[in-house]
Short mmCIF file of C-alpha atoms in Angstrom, two decimals:
data_model
loop_
_atom_site.label_atom_id
_atom_site.label_comp_id
_atom_site.label_asym_id
_atom_site.label_seq_id
_atom_site.Cartn_x
_atom_site.Cartn_y
_atom_site.Cartn_z
CA MET H 344 -27.31 210.14 96.26
CA PRO H 345 -23.66 211.40 96.45
CA ASP H 346 -21.01 210.11 94.08
CA PHE H 347 -18.97 207.74 96.13
CA ILE H 348 -15.62 208.77 95.01
CA ASP H 349 -16.28 212.52 94.74
CA GLU H 350 -17.76 212.38 98.32
CA LEU H 351 -14.59 210.76 99.65
CA LYS H 352 -12.39 213.19 97.96
CA TRP H 353 -14.32 216.18 99.33
CA ARG H 354 -14.01 214.83 102.92
CA GLY H 355 -10.28 213.88 102.62
CA LEU H 356 -11.07 210.16 102.88
CA PHE H 357 -9.55 209.17 99.49
CA HIS H 358 -6.05 207.97 99.39
CA GLN H 359 -5.60 205.26 96.64
CA CYS H 360 -7.63 203.47 94.03
CA THR H 361 -6.43 200.65 91.81
CA ASP H 362 -8.10 201.91 88.76
CA GLU H 363 -10.06 205.20 89.48
CA GLY H 364 -11.46 205.55 85.93
CA GLY H 365 -12.44 201.87 85.57
CA PHE H 366 -14.05 201.97 89.18
CA ARG H 367 -16.10 204.99 88.28
CA ALA H 368 -17.36 203.41 85.20
CA HIS H 369 -18.09 200.17 87.23
CA LEU H 370 -20.08 202.08 89.84
CA ALA H 371 -21.99 204.07 87.24
CA SER H 372 -23.27 200.92 85.56
CA GLY H 373 -25.39 199.94 88.50
CA PRO H 374 -25.46 199.12 92.33
CA ARG H 375 -22.41 197.24 93.40
CA ILE H 376 -21.15 195.36 96.51
CA ALA H 377 -17.97 196.09 98.53
CA TYR H 378 -16.50 194.71 101.74
CA CYS H 379 -14.21 195.67 104.54
CA GLY H 380 -12.55 193.15 106.82
CA PHE H 381 -12.24 193.45 110.61
CA ASP H 382 -9.97 191.20 112.64
CA PRO H 383 -11.28 190.24 116.14
CA THR H 384 -8.24 190.97 118.19
CA ALA H 385 -10.43 192.24 121.08
CA ASP H 386 -14.00 192.09 122.21
CA SER H 387 -14.55 195.64 120.82
CA LEU H 388 -13.24 197.72 117.86
CA THR H 389 -11.26 200.88 118.59
CA ILE H 390 -11.72 204.35 117.15
CA GLY H 391 -8.86 203.35 114.79
CA ASN H 392 -11.35 200.96 113.09
CA LEU H 393 -13.80 203.76 112.52
CA VAL H 394 -12.51 204.92 109.13
CA PRO H 395 -13.16 201.67 107.33
CA MET H 396 -16.68 201.58 108.80
CA LEU H 397 -17.26 205.10 107.61
CA LEU H 398 -16.07 204.05 104.17
CA LEU H 399 -18.89 201.31 104.20
CA ARG H 400 -21.44 203.88 105.26
CA HIS H 401 -20.46 206.30 102.61
CA TRP H 402 -20.67 203.33 100.13
CA GLN H 403 -24.21 202.52 101.28
CA ARG H 404 -25.22 206.16 101.16
CA ALA H 405 -24.17 206.32 97.44
CA GLY H 406 -26.68 203.46 96.74
CA HIS H 407 -24.37 200.38 97.01
CA ALA H 408 -24.50 197.37 99.33
CA PRO H 409 -21.83 196.84 102.06
CA VAL H 410 -20.49 193.65 103.32
CA VAL H 411 -18.68 193.41 106.79
CA VAL H 412 -16.33 190.49 107.04
CA VAL H 413 -15.38 189.54 110.59
CA GLY H 414 -12.09 187.68 110.67
CA GLY H 415 -13.01 184.51 112.58
CA GLY H 416 -10.51 182.63 110.33
CA THR H 417 -7.81 185.35 109.74
CA GLY H 418 -8.11 186.21 113.35
CA LEU H 419 -6.54 182.84 114.19
CA ILE H 420 -3.48 183.89 112.13
CA GLY H 421 -3.02 187.75 112.79
CA ASP H 422 -2.16 190.45 110.25
CA PRO H 423 1.47 191.35 110.39
CA SER H 424 0.71 194.86 108.88
CA GLY H 425 2.05 197.63 111.31
CA LYS H 426 3.35 194.99 113.77
CA SER H 427 7.03 194.84 114.73
CA ALA H 428 6.67 191.53 116.48
CA GLU H 429 4.83 188.28 116.24
CA ARG H 430 1.36 188.37 117.56
CA GLN H 431 0.25 186.03 120.30
CA LEU H 432 -2.17 183.44 118.84
CA MET H 433 -5.67 183.53 120.28
CA THR H 434 -7.72 180.47 121.03
CA GLU H 435 -10.76 179.61 118.64
CA GLU H 436 -12.98 180.27 121.78
CA ARG H 437 -11.49 183.85 122.27
CA VAL H 438 -11.80 184.64 118.56
CA ARG H 439 -15.36 183.38 118.47
CA ALA H 440 -16.28 185.55 121.55
CA ASN H 441 -14.70 188.59 120.03
CA VAL H 442 -16.41 188.06 116.72
CA GLU H 443 -19.81 187.96 118.49
CA ALA H 444 -19.11 190.98 120.67
CA GLN H 445 -17.82 193.17 117.73
CA SER H 446 -20.79 192.30 115.45
CA LYS H 447 -23.01 194.49 117.61
CA ILE H 448 -21.10 197.58 116.86
CA PHE H 449 -21.66 197.61 112.98
CA ALA H 450 -25.54 198.05 113.44
CA ARG H 451 -24.88 201.53 114.92
CA VAL H 452 -23.16 202.78 111.77
CA LEU H 453 -24.82 200.73 108.86
CA ASP H 454 -28.31 199.98 107.70
CA PHE H 455 -29.18 196.27 107.80
CA ASP H 456 -32.62 196.77 106.22
CA GLY H 457 -33.73 197.81 102.77
CA PRO H 458 -32.59 197.05 99.22
CA ARG H 459 -29.02 197.95 99.93
CA ALA H 460 -28.84 196.25 103.38
CA ALA H 461 -25.62 195.62 104.92
CA LYS H 462 -24.51 191.98 105.71
CA ILE H 463 -22.11 190.46 108.18
CA THR H 464 -20.15 187.26 107.27
CA ASN H 465 -17.43 185.33 109.05
CA ASN H 466 -14.47 184.31 106.96
CA LEU H 467 -14.01 181.22 109.16
CA ASP H 468 -17.07 179.81 107.29
CA TRP H 469 -15.04 179.28 104.12
CA LEU H 470 -11.41 179.46 105.28
CA GLY H 471 -12.07 176.75 107.81
CA LYS H 472 -13.03 174.35 104.97
CA ILE H 473 -9.88 174.62 102.95
CA GLY H 474 -7.42 171.82 103.16
CA PHE H 475 -3.62 172.44 103.29
CA ILE H 476 -2.96 170.76 99.88
CA GLU H 477 -5.86 172.64 98.37
CA ALA H 478 -4.62 176.02 99.65
CA LEU H 479 -1.19 175.42 98.26
CA ARG H 480 -2.38 174.34 94.80
CA ASP H 481 -5.33 176.71 94.30
CA ILE H 482 -4.12 179.82 96.17
CA GLY H 483 -0.44 179.57 96.75
CA LYS H 484 0.59 178.88 93.18
CA HIS H 485 -0.66 182.43 92.23
CA PHE H 486 1.77 184.19 94.71
CA SER H 487 5.34 185.08 94.00
CA ILE H 488 7.69 184.92 97.08
CA ASN H 489 9.77 187.57 95.46
CA GLU H 490 6.72 189.98 95.53
CA MET H 491 5.51 189.01 98.96
CA ILE H 492 8.88 189.83 100.72
CA LYS H 493 8.88 193.33 99.14
CA ARG H 494 6.03 194.24 101.29
CA ASP H 495 6.95 196.74 104.08
CA SER H 496 5.40 194.56 106.90
CA VAL H 497 7.38 191.56 105.67
CA ARG H 498 10.65 193.24 104.78
CA ASP H 499 10.85 195.23 108.03
CA ARG H 500 10.44 191.93 110.11
CA LEU H 501 12.90 189.91 107.90
CA GLU H 502 15.59 192.68 108.24
CA ASN H 503 15.11 192.59 112.17
CA ARG H 504 16.95 189.42 113.11
CA GLU H 505 15.61 189.59 116.67
CA GLN H 506 11.99 189.36 115.57
CA GLY H 507 11.68 187.85 112.09
CA ILE H 508 8.35 186.61 110.81
CA SER H 509 6.71 183.13 111.05
CA TYR H 510 5.30 181.30 108.09
CA THR H 511 2.02 181.73 109.70
CA GLU H 512 1.90 185.58 109.59
CA PHE H 513 3.84 185.52 106.24
CA SER H 514 0.88 183.69 104.79
CA TYR H 515 -1.76 186.10 106.02
CA MET H 516 -2.02 188.01 102.66
CA LEU H 517 -2.95 184.72 101.02
CA LEU H 518 -5.98 184.41 103.20
CA GLN H 519 -7.14 187.85 102.78
CA ALA H 520 -6.73 187.55 99.03
CA TYR H 521 -8.79 184.40 99.11
CA ASP H 522 -11.50 186.27 101.15
CA PHE H 523 -11.74 188.65 98.25
CA LEU H 524 -11.95 185.83 95.67
CA HIS H 525 -14.50 183.90 97.67
CA LEU H 526 -16.77 186.96 98.13
CA TYR H 527 -16.42 187.80 94.45
CA ARG H 528 -17.47 184.19 93.48
CA GLU H 529 -20.19 183.69 96.02
CA MET H 530 -21.73 187.19 96.71
CA GLY H 531 -20.67 189.30 93.71
CA VAL H 532 -18.40 191.67 95.83
CA THR H 533 -16.23 193.66 93.34
CA ALA H 534 -14.58 196.08 95.68
CA GLN H 535 -12.53 196.09 98.84
CA LEU H 536 -12.40 199.23 101.03
CA ALA H 537 -9.85 199.76 103.86
CA GLY H 538 -7.30 202.03 105.42
CA SER H 539 -4.06 202.69 103.51
CA ASP H 540 -2.14 200.11 105.67
CA GLN H 541 -4.12 197.41 103.87
CA TRP H 542 -3.14 198.20 100.42
CA GLY H 543 -0.56 195.48 100.18
CA ASN H 544 -3.36 193.00 101.13
CA ILE H 545 -5.82 194.42 98.69
CA VAL H 546 -3.75 194.23 95.55
CA PRO H 547 -3.00 190.50 95.85
CA GLY H 548 -6.72 189.69 96.24
CA ILE H 549 -7.53 191.65 92.98
CA ASP H 550 -4.64 189.76 91.10
CA LEU H 551 -6.00 186.32 92.55
CA ILE H 552 -9.45 187.11 91.15
CA ARG H 553 -7.99 188.01 87.83
CA ARG H 554 -5.85 184.87 87.67
CA SER H 555 -8.56 182.47 88.87
CA ALA H 556 -11.64 183.51 86.96
CA VAL H 557 -12.02 184.02 83.16
CA THR H 558 -15.49 185.50 83.41
CA ALA H 559 -17.44 187.13 86.36
CA PRO H 560 -20.07 185.04 88.23
CA SER H 561 -23.79 185.76 87.64
CA ALA H 562 -23.90 187.89 90.84
CA VAL H 563 -21.63 190.35 89.23
CA GLY H 564 -22.75 190.27 85.73
CA ARG H 565 -22.58 187.08 83.58
CA GLY H 566 -20.07 187.33 80.83
CA GLU H 567 -18.25 190.43 82.09
CA GLU H 568 -14.54 190.35 82.36
CA ALA H 569 -13.32 189.37 85.85
CA ARG H 570 -12.62 192.76 87.37
CA ALA H 571 -12.24 193.99 90.99
CA PHE H 572 -11.18 197.12 92.63
CA GLY H 573 -9.54 198.48 95.80
CA LEU H 574 -9.88 201.72 97.48
CA THR H 575 -8.22 202.98 100.62
CA ALA H 576 -8.57 205.99 102.98
CA PRO H 577 -5.59 207.77 104.55
CA LEU H 578 -4.43 206.83 107.99
CA VAL H 579 -5.64 209.39 110.55
CA THR H 580 -2.89 211.47 112.14
CA LYS H 581 -3.10 214.13 114.92
CA ALA H 582 -1.56 217.58 114.39
CA ASP H 583 0.61 217.10 117.43
CA GLY H 584 2.18 213.95 116.14
CA THR H 585 0.69 211.62 118.86
CA LYS H 586 -1.19 208.56 117.91
CA PHE H 587 -4.91 208.95 117.07
CA GLY H 588 -7.29 207.35 119.29
CA LYS H 589 -4.95 207.06 122.23
CA THR H 590 -5.40 209.06 125.49
CA GLU H 591 -3.69 209.04 128.83
CA SER H 592 -6.24 206.50 130.00
CA GLY H 593 -5.76 204.26 127.03
CA ALA H 594 -7.43 203.41 123.67
CA ILE H 595 -10.90 204.91 122.79
CA TRP H 596 -13.18 201.91 122.14
CA LEU H 597 -16.41 201.82 120.20
CA SER H 598 -18.36 199.80 122.71
CA PRO H 599 -19.97 201.55 125.77
CA GLU H 600 -18.65 198.77 128.01
CA ARG H 601 -15.07 199.71 127.11
CA THR H 602 -15.32 203.52 126.66
CA SER H 603 -18.36 205.14 128.04
CA PRO H 604 -20.39 207.61 125.80
CA TYR H 605 -19.23 210.45 128.21
CA ALA H 606 -15.60 209.53 127.60
CA PHE H 607 -16.12 209.10 123.85
CA PHE H 608 -17.90 212.52 123.78
CA GLN H 609 -14.89 214.04 125.77
CA PHE H 610 -12.39 212.65 123.21
CA TRP H 611 -13.98 214.55 120.38
CA LEU H 612 -14.72 217.64 122.44
CA ASN H 613 -10.98 217.78 123.64
CA ALA H 614 -9.60 217.58 119.95
CA SER H 615 -6.98 220.24 119.39
CA ASP H 616 -8.08 223.25 117.31
CA ALA H 617 -5.80 222.04 114.60
CA ASP H 618 -7.62 218.69 114.33
CA ALA H 619 -11.23 219.61 115.09
CA GLY H 620 -11.70 221.69 111.89
CA LYS H 621 -10.37 218.88 109.76
CA TRP H 622 -12.11 216.00 111.56
CA VAL H 623 -15.61 217.53 111.09
CA ARG H 624 -15.13 217.08 107.35
CA PHE H 625 -13.38 213.72 107.66
CA PHE H 626 -15.46 211.83 110.27
CA THR H 627 -19.00 213.18 110.22
CA PHE H 628 -21.81 212.85 107.68
CA LEU H 629 -22.91 216.52 108.06
CA PRO H 630 -24.00 218.10 104.86
CA HIS H 631 -21.30 220.08 102.95
CA GLU H 632 -22.93 223.41 103.58
CA GLU H 633 -22.90 222.76 107.30
CA VAL H 634 -19.37 221.58 107.35
CA GLU H 635 -18.18 224.56 105.45
CA ALA H 636 -20.01 226.92 107.71
CA LEU H 637 -18.34 225.29 110.76
CA GLU H 638 -15.04 225.42 109.11
CA ARG H 639 -15.47 229.28 108.56
CA VAL H 640 -16.53 229.94 112.09
CA HIS H 641 -13.56 227.70 113.42
CA ALA H 642 -11.09 229.49 111.18
CA ALA H 643 -12.23 232.86 112.40
CA GLU H 644 -12.90 232.15 116.06
CA PRO H 645 -11.60 228.66 117.18
CA GLY H 646 -12.18 229.74 120.86
CA LYS H 647 -15.97 229.35 120.31
CA ARG H 648 -15.32 225.58 119.91
CA GLU H 649 -18.31 225.31 117.45
CA ALA H 650 -16.51 222.64 115.49
CA HIS H 651 -15.46 220.65 118.58
CA ARG H 652 -19.02 220.55 119.84
CA ALA H 653 -20.55 219.63 116.37
CA LEU H 654 -17.97 216.79 116.18
CA ALA H 655 -18.64 215.37 119.69
CA ARG H 656 -22.40 215.53 119.19
CA HIS H 657 -22.34 213.95 115.79
CA MET H 658 -19.88 211.10 116.57
CA THR H 659 -21.50 210.29 119.96
CA SER H 660 -25.02 210.15 118.41
CA LEU H 661 -23.72 208.03 115.64
CA LEU H 662 -22.09 205.40 117.84
CA HIS H 663 -24.17 205.53 120.91
CA GLY H 664 -27.48 207.22 120.05
CA GLU H 665 -29.15 210.59 120.59
CA GLY H 666 -29.99 209.92 124.28
CA ALA H 667 -26.53 208.92 125.36
CA MET H 668 -25.17 211.93 123.48
CA ARG H 669 -27.41 214.28 125.34
CA GLU H 670 -26.51 212.84 128.72
CA ALA H 671 -22.85 213.13 127.92
CA GLU H 672 -23.16 216.66 126.87
CA ALA H 673 -25.07 217.58 129.97
CA ALA H 674 -22.32 215.91 132.10
CA ALA H 675 -19.70 217.88 130.22
CA GLN H 676 -21.56 221.19 130.76
CA ALA H 677 -22.04 220.49 134.34
CA LEU H 678 -18.29 219.86 134.89
CA PHE H 679 -17.52 223.10 133.09
CA SER H 680 -20.13 225.18 135.05
CA GLY H 681 -19.50 223.36 138.31
CA GLU H 682 -23.13 222.56 138.67
CA VAL H 683 -22.58 218.83 139.26
CA ALA H 684 -25.38 218.31 142.05
CA GLY H 685 -27.92 217.01 139.57
CA LEU H 686 -25.77 214.36 137.95
CA PRO H 687 -26.67 210.65 138.52
CA LEU H 688 -24.02 208.66 140.73
CA THR H 689 -22.85 206.76 137.85
CA THR H 690 -22.33 209.79 135.72
CA LEU H 691 -20.56 211.56 138.63
CA ASP H 692 -18.11 208.68 139.12
CA GLU H 693 -17.48 208.71 135.43
CA VAL H 694 -17.11 212.56 135.14
CA PHE H 695 -14.54 212.50 138.13
CA ALA H 696 -12.78 209.28 137.19
CA SER H 697 -9.52 211.03 136.38
CA VAL H 698 -9.91 213.89 138.96
CA PRO H 699 -7.68 213.84 142.12
CA SER H 700 -9.64 212.31 144.95
CA SER H 701 -9.32 211.28 148.53
CA GLU H 702 -11.13 208.92 150.92
CA HIS H 703 -12.48 210.14 154.29
CA ASN H 704 -14.25 208.85 157.39
CA ARG H 705 -18.04 209.69 157.18
CA ASP H 706 -18.22 209.77 160.92
CA ASP H 707 -16.17 212.97 161.07
CA LEU H 708 -19.13 214.78 159.48
CA VAL H 709 -21.70 213.69 161.99
CA ARG H 710 -21.26 216.29 164.79
CA GLY H 711 -21.22 219.65 163.02
CA GLY H 712 -19.27 218.63 159.98
CA VAL H 713 -15.79 219.46 159.01
CA ALA H 714 -14.42 223.05 158.51
CA LEU H 715 -13.44 223.64 154.89
CA VAL H 716 -10.29 225.49 156.03
CA ASP H 717 -9.23 222.21 157.69
CA LEU H 718 -10.35 220.06 154.88
CA LEU H 719 -8.81 221.93 151.96
CA PRO H 720 -5.23 221.31 153.00
CA LEU H 721 -5.96 217.54 152.90
CA THR H 722 -6.80 217.85 149.22
CA THR H 723 -4.71 218.75 146.12
CA LEU H 724 -6.37 222.17 146.12
CA CYS H 725 -4.43 223.80 148.88
CA LYS H 726 -1.02 223.15 150.72
CA SER H 727 -1.91 224.96 154.01
CA LYS H 728 -4.77 226.45 156.18
CA ARG H 729 -3.49 229.96 155.23
CA GLU H 730 -3.72 229.20 151.59
CA ALA H 731 -7.18 227.62 152.14
CA ARG H 732 -8.40 230.58 154.04
CA GLU H 733 -7.19 233.06 151.22
CA HIS H 734 -9.01 231.11 148.51
CA LEU H 735 -12.22 230.87 150.65
CA GLN H 736 -12.16 234.64 151.34
CA ALA H 737 -11.68 235.35 147.64
CA GLY H 738 -14.88 233.11 146.87
CA ALA H 739 -12.74 230.88 144.75
CA VAL H 740 -13.91 227.60 146.47
CA SER H 741 -17.05 225.77 145.80
CA VAL H 742 -18.57 222.55 146.93
CA ASN H 743 -20.86 220.68 144.49
CA GLY H 744 -21.42 223.96 142.54
CA ARG H 745 -22.14 226.03 145.66
CA VAL H 746 -19.56 228.89 146.63
CA MET H 747 -18.17 228.60 150.10
CA GLY H 748 -16.88 231.08 152.68
CA VAL H 749 -14.23 230.94 155.42
CA GLU H 750 -16.62 229.93 158.22
CA ASP H 751 -18.47 227.23 156.07
CA ARG H 752 -18.24 223.55 157.06
CA LEU H 753 -18.92 220.27 154.99
CA THR H 754 -21.77 218.29 156.54
CA THR H 755 -23.45 215.05 155.71
CA GLU H 756 -26.52 216.88 154.25
CA MET H 757 -24.25 218.28 151.59
CA LEU H 758 -22.93 215.05 150.23
CA LEU H 759 -24.06 213.98 146.74
CA HIS H 760 -25.71 210.49 146.99
CA GLY H 761 -24.71 210.55 150.53
CA ARG H 762 -21.02 210.02 149.91
CA ILE H 763 -19.40 212.49 147.50
CA ALA H 764 -18.27 216.08 147.84
CA ALA H 765 -16.94 217.72 144.68
CA LEU H 766 -14.55 220.66 145.52
CA ARG H 767 -13.41 223.07 142.91
CA ARG H 768 -10.89 226.03 143.11
CA GLY H 769 -11.30 228.44 140.34
CA LYS H 770 -12.65 227.11 137.09
CA LYS H 771 -10.59 224.09 136.46
CA ALA H 772 -8.97 222.64 139.71
CA TRP H 773 -11.10 219.90 141.03
CA HIS H 774 -10.78 217.41 143.92
CA VAL H 775 -13.26 214.73 144.83
CA THR H 776 -13.69 213.69 148.42
CA ARG H 777 -15.46 210.34 149.09
CA TRP H 778 -16.87 209.66 152.52
CA GLY H 779 -17.23 206.04 153.69
CA GLY H 780 -17.99 204.21 156.90
#
């Protein structure tokens, strides 16, 4: 099994560790348990949540047990990290529904069977039982306001008089720290893994464990000194400076209901050359030798897009399964080649979702069809009949993958699934015509 820290460093996933030497010795002494927390701000996780999930998978691959903490309790408060304004508080019903929906995603990345099986737990189960007086006495007394206001997420909000920060969000770090203490006591969790933006929430939890416990519980190792560790991965950045996981159509989600496997595949396939080579190492679990071979090919001939394809295949298989990956790849190849006639209707609609389109009356096709020289100026592919004729004469126009000529017409028999004609000029310019009643 790979060494956990060495593997993260090789892949560029290591950013900070509270005590690297001590942590290495701790891991070497036997299998350990670590956790990551995920706040249920929506009914799915986004690609921005992928890195902490990958940390847990690397942890499990190294022979240790991972714990996923879904924030049924902390989600009612809201983490101020990275936020310039107060969050809108969600209802308990909304948080509960989001927790349930998110829980399905983790099974695609982590193994929930075997001796190092992953576990999912909800922090509302313990945070919901703490009384206000108990929280102030047993948790709050260990926190210094002087230290809390030094945190970037708090200081930035305090200095912005228009926004400020509520006592509710100010107290978030106490709840996350208590999560760590509770998991340490009850489950023997000795490490917290997260993205680098959570460093300020991890350290207070380690301090709380140290101040609240003299010896470790039996789950950790009876009689051991109370010790816990934190490790973070760097935040993902794109080479062009734009935000990772954002596209023109919005965020990339990890559930197929929010972002289809095809759109997920396309996100990785369309990575910039500068990002694709780096992301193969960062995001995938491909063997070192395979990654290094892809890096060499990518550096020598980025136009071959070997790294892009390996990245898209691996990540789509990981999150959506081998079958969904193959369907997504087939759809992408059909779009590139123009041979779209064999695609299912749902895939066609998805592939052409962002392509210019127009609605037409199907009755116009009944008597002999519509001349393409007349139809093309009604699309985004040509501005006039003269221009349409030139493109048709040059053999630059195809309908559903079939090259058309000046005298050709679009008929009902040519429609895909009885309603779609996909027109292409050249290799990249598409326009979809939809024919209804």
